[in-house]
mmCIF file of C-alpha atoms in Angstrom:
data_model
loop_
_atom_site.group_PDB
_atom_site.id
_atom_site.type_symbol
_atom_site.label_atom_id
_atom_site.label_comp_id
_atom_site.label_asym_id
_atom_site.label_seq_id
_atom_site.Cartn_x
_atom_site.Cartn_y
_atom_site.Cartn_z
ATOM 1 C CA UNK A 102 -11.775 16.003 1.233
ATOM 2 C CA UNK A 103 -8.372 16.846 0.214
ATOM 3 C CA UNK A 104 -5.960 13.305 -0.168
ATOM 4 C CA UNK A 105 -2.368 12.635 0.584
ATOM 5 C CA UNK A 106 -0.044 15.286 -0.198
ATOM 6 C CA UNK A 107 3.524 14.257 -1.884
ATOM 7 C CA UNK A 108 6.211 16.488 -3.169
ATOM 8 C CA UNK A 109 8.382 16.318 -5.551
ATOM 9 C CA UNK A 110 6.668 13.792 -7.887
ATOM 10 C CA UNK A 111 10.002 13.237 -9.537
ATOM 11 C CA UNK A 112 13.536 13.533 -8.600
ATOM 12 C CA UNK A 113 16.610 12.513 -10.369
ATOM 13 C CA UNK A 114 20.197 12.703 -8.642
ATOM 14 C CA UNK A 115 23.099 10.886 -8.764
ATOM 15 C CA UNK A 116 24.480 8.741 -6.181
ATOM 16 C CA UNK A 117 26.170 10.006 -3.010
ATOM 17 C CA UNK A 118 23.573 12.856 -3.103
ATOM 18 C CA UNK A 119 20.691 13.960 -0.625
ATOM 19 C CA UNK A 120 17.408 14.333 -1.626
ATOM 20 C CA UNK A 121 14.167 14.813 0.784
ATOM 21 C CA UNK A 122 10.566 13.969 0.186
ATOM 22 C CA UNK A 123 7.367 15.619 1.927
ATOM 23 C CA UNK A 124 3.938 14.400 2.786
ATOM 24 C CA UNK A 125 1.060 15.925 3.749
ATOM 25 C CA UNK A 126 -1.350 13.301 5.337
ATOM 26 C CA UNK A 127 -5.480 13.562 5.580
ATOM 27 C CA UNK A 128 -6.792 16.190 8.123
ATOM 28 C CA UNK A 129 -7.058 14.315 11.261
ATOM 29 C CA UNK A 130 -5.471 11.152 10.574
ATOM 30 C CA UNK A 131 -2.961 10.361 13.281
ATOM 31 C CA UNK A 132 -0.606 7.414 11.726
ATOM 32 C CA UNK A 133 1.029 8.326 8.688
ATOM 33 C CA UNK A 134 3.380 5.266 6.688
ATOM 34 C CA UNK A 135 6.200 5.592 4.657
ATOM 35 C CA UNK A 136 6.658 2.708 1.588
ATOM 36 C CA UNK A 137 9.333 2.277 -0.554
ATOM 37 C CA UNK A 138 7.941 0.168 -3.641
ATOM 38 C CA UNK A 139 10.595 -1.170 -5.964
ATOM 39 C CA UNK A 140 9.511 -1.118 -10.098
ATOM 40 C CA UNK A 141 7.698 -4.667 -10.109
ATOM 41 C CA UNK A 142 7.022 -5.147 -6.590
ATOM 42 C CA UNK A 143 4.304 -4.397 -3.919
ATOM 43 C CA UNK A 144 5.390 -1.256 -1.569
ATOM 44 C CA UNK A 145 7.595 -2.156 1.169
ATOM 45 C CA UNK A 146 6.678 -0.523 4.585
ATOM 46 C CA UNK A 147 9.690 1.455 6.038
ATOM 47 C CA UNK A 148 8.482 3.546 8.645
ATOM 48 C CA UNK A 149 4.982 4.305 10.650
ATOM 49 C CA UNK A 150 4.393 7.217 12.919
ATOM 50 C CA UNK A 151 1.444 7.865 15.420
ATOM 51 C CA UNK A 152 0.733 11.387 15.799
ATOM 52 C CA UNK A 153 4.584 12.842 15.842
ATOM 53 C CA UNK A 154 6.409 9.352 17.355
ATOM 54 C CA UNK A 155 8.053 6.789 15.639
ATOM 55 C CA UNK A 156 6.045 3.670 16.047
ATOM 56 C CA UNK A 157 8.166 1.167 13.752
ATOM 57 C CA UNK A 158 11.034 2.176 11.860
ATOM 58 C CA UNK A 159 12.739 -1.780 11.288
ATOM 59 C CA UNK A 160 13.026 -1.612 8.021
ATOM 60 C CA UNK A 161 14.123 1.616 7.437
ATOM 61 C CA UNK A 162 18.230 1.797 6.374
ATOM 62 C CA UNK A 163 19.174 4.156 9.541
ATOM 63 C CA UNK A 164 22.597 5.041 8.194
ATOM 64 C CA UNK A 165 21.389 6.734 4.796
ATOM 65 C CA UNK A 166 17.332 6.954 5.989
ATOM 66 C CA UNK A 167 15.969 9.310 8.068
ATOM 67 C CA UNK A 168 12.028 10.682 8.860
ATOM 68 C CA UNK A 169 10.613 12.937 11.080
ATOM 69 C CA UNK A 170 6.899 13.644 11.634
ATOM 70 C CA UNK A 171 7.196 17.628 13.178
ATOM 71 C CA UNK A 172 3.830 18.189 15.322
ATOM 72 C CA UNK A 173 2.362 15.522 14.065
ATOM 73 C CA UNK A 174 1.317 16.461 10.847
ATOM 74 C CA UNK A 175 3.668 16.763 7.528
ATOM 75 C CA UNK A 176 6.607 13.995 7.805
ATOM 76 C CA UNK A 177 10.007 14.108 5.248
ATOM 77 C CA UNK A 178 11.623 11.594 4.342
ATOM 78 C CA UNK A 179 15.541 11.828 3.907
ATOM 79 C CA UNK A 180 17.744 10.063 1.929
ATOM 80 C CA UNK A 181 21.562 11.087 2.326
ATOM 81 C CA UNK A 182 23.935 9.437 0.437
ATOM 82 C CA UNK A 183 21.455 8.245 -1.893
ATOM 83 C CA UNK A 184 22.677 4.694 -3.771
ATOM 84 C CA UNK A 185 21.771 3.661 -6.973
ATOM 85 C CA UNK A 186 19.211 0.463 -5.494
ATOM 86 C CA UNK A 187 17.587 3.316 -3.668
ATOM 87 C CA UNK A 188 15.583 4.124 -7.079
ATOM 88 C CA UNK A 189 12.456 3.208 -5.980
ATOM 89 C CA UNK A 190 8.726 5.344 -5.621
ATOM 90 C CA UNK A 191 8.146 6.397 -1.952
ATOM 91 C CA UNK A 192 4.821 6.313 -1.024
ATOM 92 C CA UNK A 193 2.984 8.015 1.584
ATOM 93 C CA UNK A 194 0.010 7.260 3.661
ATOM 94 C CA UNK A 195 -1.724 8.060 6.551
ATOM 95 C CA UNK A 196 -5.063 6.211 8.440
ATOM 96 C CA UNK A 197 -6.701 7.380 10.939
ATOM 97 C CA UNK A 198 -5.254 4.672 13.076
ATOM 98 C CA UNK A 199 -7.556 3.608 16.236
ATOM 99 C CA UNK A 200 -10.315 5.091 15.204
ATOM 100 C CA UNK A 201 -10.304 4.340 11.626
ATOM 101 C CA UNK A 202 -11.179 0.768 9.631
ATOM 102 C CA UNK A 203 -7.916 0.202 8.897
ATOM 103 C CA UNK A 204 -8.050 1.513 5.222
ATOM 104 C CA UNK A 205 -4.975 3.215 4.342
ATOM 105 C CA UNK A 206 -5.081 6.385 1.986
ATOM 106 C CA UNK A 207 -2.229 7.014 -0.291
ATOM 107 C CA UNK A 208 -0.352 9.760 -2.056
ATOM 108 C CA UNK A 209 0.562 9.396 -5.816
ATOM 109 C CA UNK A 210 3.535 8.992 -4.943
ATOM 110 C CA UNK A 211 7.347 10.251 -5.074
ATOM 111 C CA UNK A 212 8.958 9.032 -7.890
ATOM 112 C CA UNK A 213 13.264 8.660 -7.290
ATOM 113 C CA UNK A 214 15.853 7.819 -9.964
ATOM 114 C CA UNK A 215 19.486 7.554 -8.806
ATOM 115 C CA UNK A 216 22.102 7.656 -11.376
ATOM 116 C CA UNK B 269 1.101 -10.805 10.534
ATOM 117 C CA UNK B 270 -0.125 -13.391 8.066
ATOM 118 C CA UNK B 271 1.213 -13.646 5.113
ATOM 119 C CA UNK B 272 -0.468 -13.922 1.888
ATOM 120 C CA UNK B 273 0.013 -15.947 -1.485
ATOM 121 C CA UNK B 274 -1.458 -14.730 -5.064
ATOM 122 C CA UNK B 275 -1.191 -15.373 -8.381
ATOM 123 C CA UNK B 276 1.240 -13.186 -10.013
ATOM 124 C CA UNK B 277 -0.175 -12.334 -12.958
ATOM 125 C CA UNK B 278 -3.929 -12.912 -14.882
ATOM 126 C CA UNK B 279 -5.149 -11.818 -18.259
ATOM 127 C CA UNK B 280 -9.266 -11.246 -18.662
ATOM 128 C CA UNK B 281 -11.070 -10.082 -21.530
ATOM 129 C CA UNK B 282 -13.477 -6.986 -21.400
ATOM 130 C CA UNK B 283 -16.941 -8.122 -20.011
ATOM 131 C CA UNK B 284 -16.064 -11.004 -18.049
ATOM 132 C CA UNK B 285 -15.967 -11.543 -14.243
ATOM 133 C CA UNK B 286 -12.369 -11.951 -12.520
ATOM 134 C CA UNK B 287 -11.516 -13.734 -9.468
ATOM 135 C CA UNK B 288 -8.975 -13.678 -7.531
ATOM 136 C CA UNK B 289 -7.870 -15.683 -4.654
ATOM 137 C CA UNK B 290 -5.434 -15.186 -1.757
ATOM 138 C CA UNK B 291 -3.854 -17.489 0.575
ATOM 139 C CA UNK B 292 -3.507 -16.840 3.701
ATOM 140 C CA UNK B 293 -3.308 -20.231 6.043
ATOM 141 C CA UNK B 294 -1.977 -18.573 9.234
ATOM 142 C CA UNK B 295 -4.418 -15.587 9.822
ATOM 143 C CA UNK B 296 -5.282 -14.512 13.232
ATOM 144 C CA UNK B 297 -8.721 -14.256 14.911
ATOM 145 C CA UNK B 298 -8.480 -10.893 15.126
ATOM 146 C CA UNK B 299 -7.276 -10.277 11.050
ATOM 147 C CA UNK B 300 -10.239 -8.307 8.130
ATOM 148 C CA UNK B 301 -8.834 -9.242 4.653
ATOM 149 C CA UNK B 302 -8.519 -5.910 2.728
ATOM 150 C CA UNK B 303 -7.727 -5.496 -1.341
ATOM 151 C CA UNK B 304 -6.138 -2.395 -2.558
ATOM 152 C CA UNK B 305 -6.040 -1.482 -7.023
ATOM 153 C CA UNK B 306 -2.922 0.155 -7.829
ATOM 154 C CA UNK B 307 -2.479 1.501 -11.453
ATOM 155 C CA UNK B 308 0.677 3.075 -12.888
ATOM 156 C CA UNK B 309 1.707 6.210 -11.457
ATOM 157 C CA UNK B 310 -0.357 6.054 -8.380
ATOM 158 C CA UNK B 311 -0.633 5.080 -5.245
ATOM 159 C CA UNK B 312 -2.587 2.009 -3.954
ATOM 160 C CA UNK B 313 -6.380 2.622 -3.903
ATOM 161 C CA UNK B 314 -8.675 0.479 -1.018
ATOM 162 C CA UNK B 315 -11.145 -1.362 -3.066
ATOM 163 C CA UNK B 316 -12.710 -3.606 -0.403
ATOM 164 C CA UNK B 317 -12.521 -5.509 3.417
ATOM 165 C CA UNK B 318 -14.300 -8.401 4.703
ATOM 166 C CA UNK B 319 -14.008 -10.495 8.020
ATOM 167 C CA UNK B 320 -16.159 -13.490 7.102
ATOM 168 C CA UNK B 321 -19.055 -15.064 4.575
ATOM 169 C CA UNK B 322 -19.483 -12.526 1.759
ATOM 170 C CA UNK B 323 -19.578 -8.294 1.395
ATOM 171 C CA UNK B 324 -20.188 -6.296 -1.692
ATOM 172 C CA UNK B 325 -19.809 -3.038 -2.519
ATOM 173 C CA UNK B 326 -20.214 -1.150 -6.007
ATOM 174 C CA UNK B 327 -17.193 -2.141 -7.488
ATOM 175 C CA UNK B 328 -16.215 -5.495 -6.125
ATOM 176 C CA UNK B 329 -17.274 -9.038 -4.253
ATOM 177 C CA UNK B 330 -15.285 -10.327 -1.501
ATOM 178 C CA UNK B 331 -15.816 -13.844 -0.731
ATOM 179 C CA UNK B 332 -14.108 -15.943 2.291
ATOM 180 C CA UNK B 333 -14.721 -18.914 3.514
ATOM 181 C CA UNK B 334 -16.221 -20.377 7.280
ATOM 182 C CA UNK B 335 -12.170 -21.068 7.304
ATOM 183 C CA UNK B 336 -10.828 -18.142 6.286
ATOM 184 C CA UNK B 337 -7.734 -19.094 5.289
ATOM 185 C CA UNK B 338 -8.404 -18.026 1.696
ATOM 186 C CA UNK B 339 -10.411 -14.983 0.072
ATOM 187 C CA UNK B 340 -11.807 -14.128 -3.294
ATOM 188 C CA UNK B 341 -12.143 -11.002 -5.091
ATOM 189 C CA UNK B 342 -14.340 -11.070 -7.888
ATOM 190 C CA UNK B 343 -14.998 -8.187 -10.453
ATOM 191 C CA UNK B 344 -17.916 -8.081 -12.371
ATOM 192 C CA UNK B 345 -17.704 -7.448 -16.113
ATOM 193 C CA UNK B 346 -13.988 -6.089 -15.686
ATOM 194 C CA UNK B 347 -13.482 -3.153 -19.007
ATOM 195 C CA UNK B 348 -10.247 -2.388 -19.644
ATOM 196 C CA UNK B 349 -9.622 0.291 -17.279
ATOM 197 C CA UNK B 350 -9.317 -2.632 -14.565
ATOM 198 C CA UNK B 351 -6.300 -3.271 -15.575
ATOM 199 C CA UNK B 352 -4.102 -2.807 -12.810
ATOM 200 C CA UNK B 353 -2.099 -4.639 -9.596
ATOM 201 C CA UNK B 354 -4.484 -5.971 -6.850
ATOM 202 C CA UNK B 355 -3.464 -6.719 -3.381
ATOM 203 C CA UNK B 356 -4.502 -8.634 -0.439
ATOM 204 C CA UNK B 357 -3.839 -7.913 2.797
ATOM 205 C CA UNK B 358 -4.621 -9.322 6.165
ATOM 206 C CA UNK B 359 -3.848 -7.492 9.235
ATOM 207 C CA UNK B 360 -6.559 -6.096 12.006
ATOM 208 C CA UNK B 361 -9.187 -3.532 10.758
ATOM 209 C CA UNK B 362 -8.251 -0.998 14.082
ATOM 210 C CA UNK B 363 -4.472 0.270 13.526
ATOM 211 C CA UNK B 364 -3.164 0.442 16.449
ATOM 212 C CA UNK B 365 0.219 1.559 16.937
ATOM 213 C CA UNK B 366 2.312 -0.704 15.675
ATOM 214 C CA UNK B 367 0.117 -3.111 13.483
ATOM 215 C CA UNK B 368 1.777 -3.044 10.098
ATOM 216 C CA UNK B 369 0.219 -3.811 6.694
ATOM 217 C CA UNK B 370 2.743 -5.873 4.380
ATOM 218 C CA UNK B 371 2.141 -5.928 0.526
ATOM 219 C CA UNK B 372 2.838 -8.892 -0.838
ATOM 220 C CA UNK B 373 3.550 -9.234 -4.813
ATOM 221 C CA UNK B 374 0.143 -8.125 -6.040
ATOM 222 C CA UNK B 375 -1.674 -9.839 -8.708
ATOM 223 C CA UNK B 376 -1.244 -8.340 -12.313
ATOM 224 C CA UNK B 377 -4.573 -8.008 -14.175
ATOM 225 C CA UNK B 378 -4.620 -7.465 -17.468
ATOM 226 C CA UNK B 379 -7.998 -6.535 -19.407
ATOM 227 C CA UNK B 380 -7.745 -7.412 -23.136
ATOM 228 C CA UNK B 381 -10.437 -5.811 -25.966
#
């Protein structure tokens, strides 16, 4: 069974600029999570989708963070103008929600550095 | 959601059993305790979930009390690739929309030769 897709692994802008992040989530698994986890911390939810609507987005920065889930499936996550305490890895990660037992399946990972 | 306390950091040497214990005073009825590994580069990694008494599986031990307000994880003769950030978590086992699962800190095992 395939995992969680992420793309790019790395990306390395400078601040002010946009940069966008893709996941792929597990065949069938309706919820998919975006974390932001800071070097030396544990992740830090920022948005969760079931199936293609926005469940919780609270702790996601609204005027530089966006995320869409199209048809339910592959989400991006946007990040436009990027700041320097935005260097962070996003993780991605789906479950299969209702159905599931609650274990969460995550993606290696998106790896940001904002000069 | 309940939130958890852990030690920050531990240090083990190859061979030996680790435990690990969370806090977690206010959990609900309704909460499983789940522990996730996360090494370098990756993304977390579900290791184990329990509700009550005791469940293995073939990597780890979970142990809670009739209480619950605290868990163990124990590793069996950890080796060095154990090294790694474990985290517990307490939320409900059946995501529904809406039910969020907060990472605290993570404990920081280190396995020394």
């Amino acid at each position: 069974e395939a995992g969680v897709a992420q793309s790019p692994r790395y990306k390395i802008i400078e601040k002010r600029q946009s940069v966008a992040f893709w996941c792929n989530p597990i065949s069938g698994h309706a919820t998919l999570y975006w974390y932001q986890q800071i070097l030396g911390q544990g992740p830090k939810l920022l948005i969760q989708f079931q199936n293609n609507g926005v469940v919780d987005d609270s702790q996601l920065p609204k005027d530089r963070f966006s995320a869409e889930r199209l048809k339910g499936v592959d989400s991006t996550l946007k990040i436009q103008p990027a700041k320097l305490e935005d260097s962070a890895v996003y993780l991605c990660a789906s479950s299969l929600g209702e159905r599931g037992t609650g274990e969460l399946f995550f993606g290696e990972g998106s790896r940001l550095t904002v000069l | 959601l309940a939130k958890t306390t852990q030690p920050i950091s531990m240090d083990s040497y190859e061979g030996q059993e680790v435990n690990i214990t969370c806090s977690h005073n206010n959990i609900a009825t309704n909460d499983y305790i789940t522990w996730y590994q996360q090494f370098p580069s990756q993304g977390p990694r579900f290791i184990i979930q329990g509700y009550k008494t005791k469940v293995t599986n073939e990597v780890a031990s979970l142990f809670i009390p009739a209480d619950r307000k605290s868990s163990t994880l124990s590793l069996p003769r950890v080796s060095l690739s154990d090294t790694a950030v474990y985290y517990c978590l307490v939320g409900p086992n059946r995501l529904r929309a809406g039910n969020m699962l907060t990472f605290g800190g993570g404990t920081r095992l280190m396995v020394k030769p």
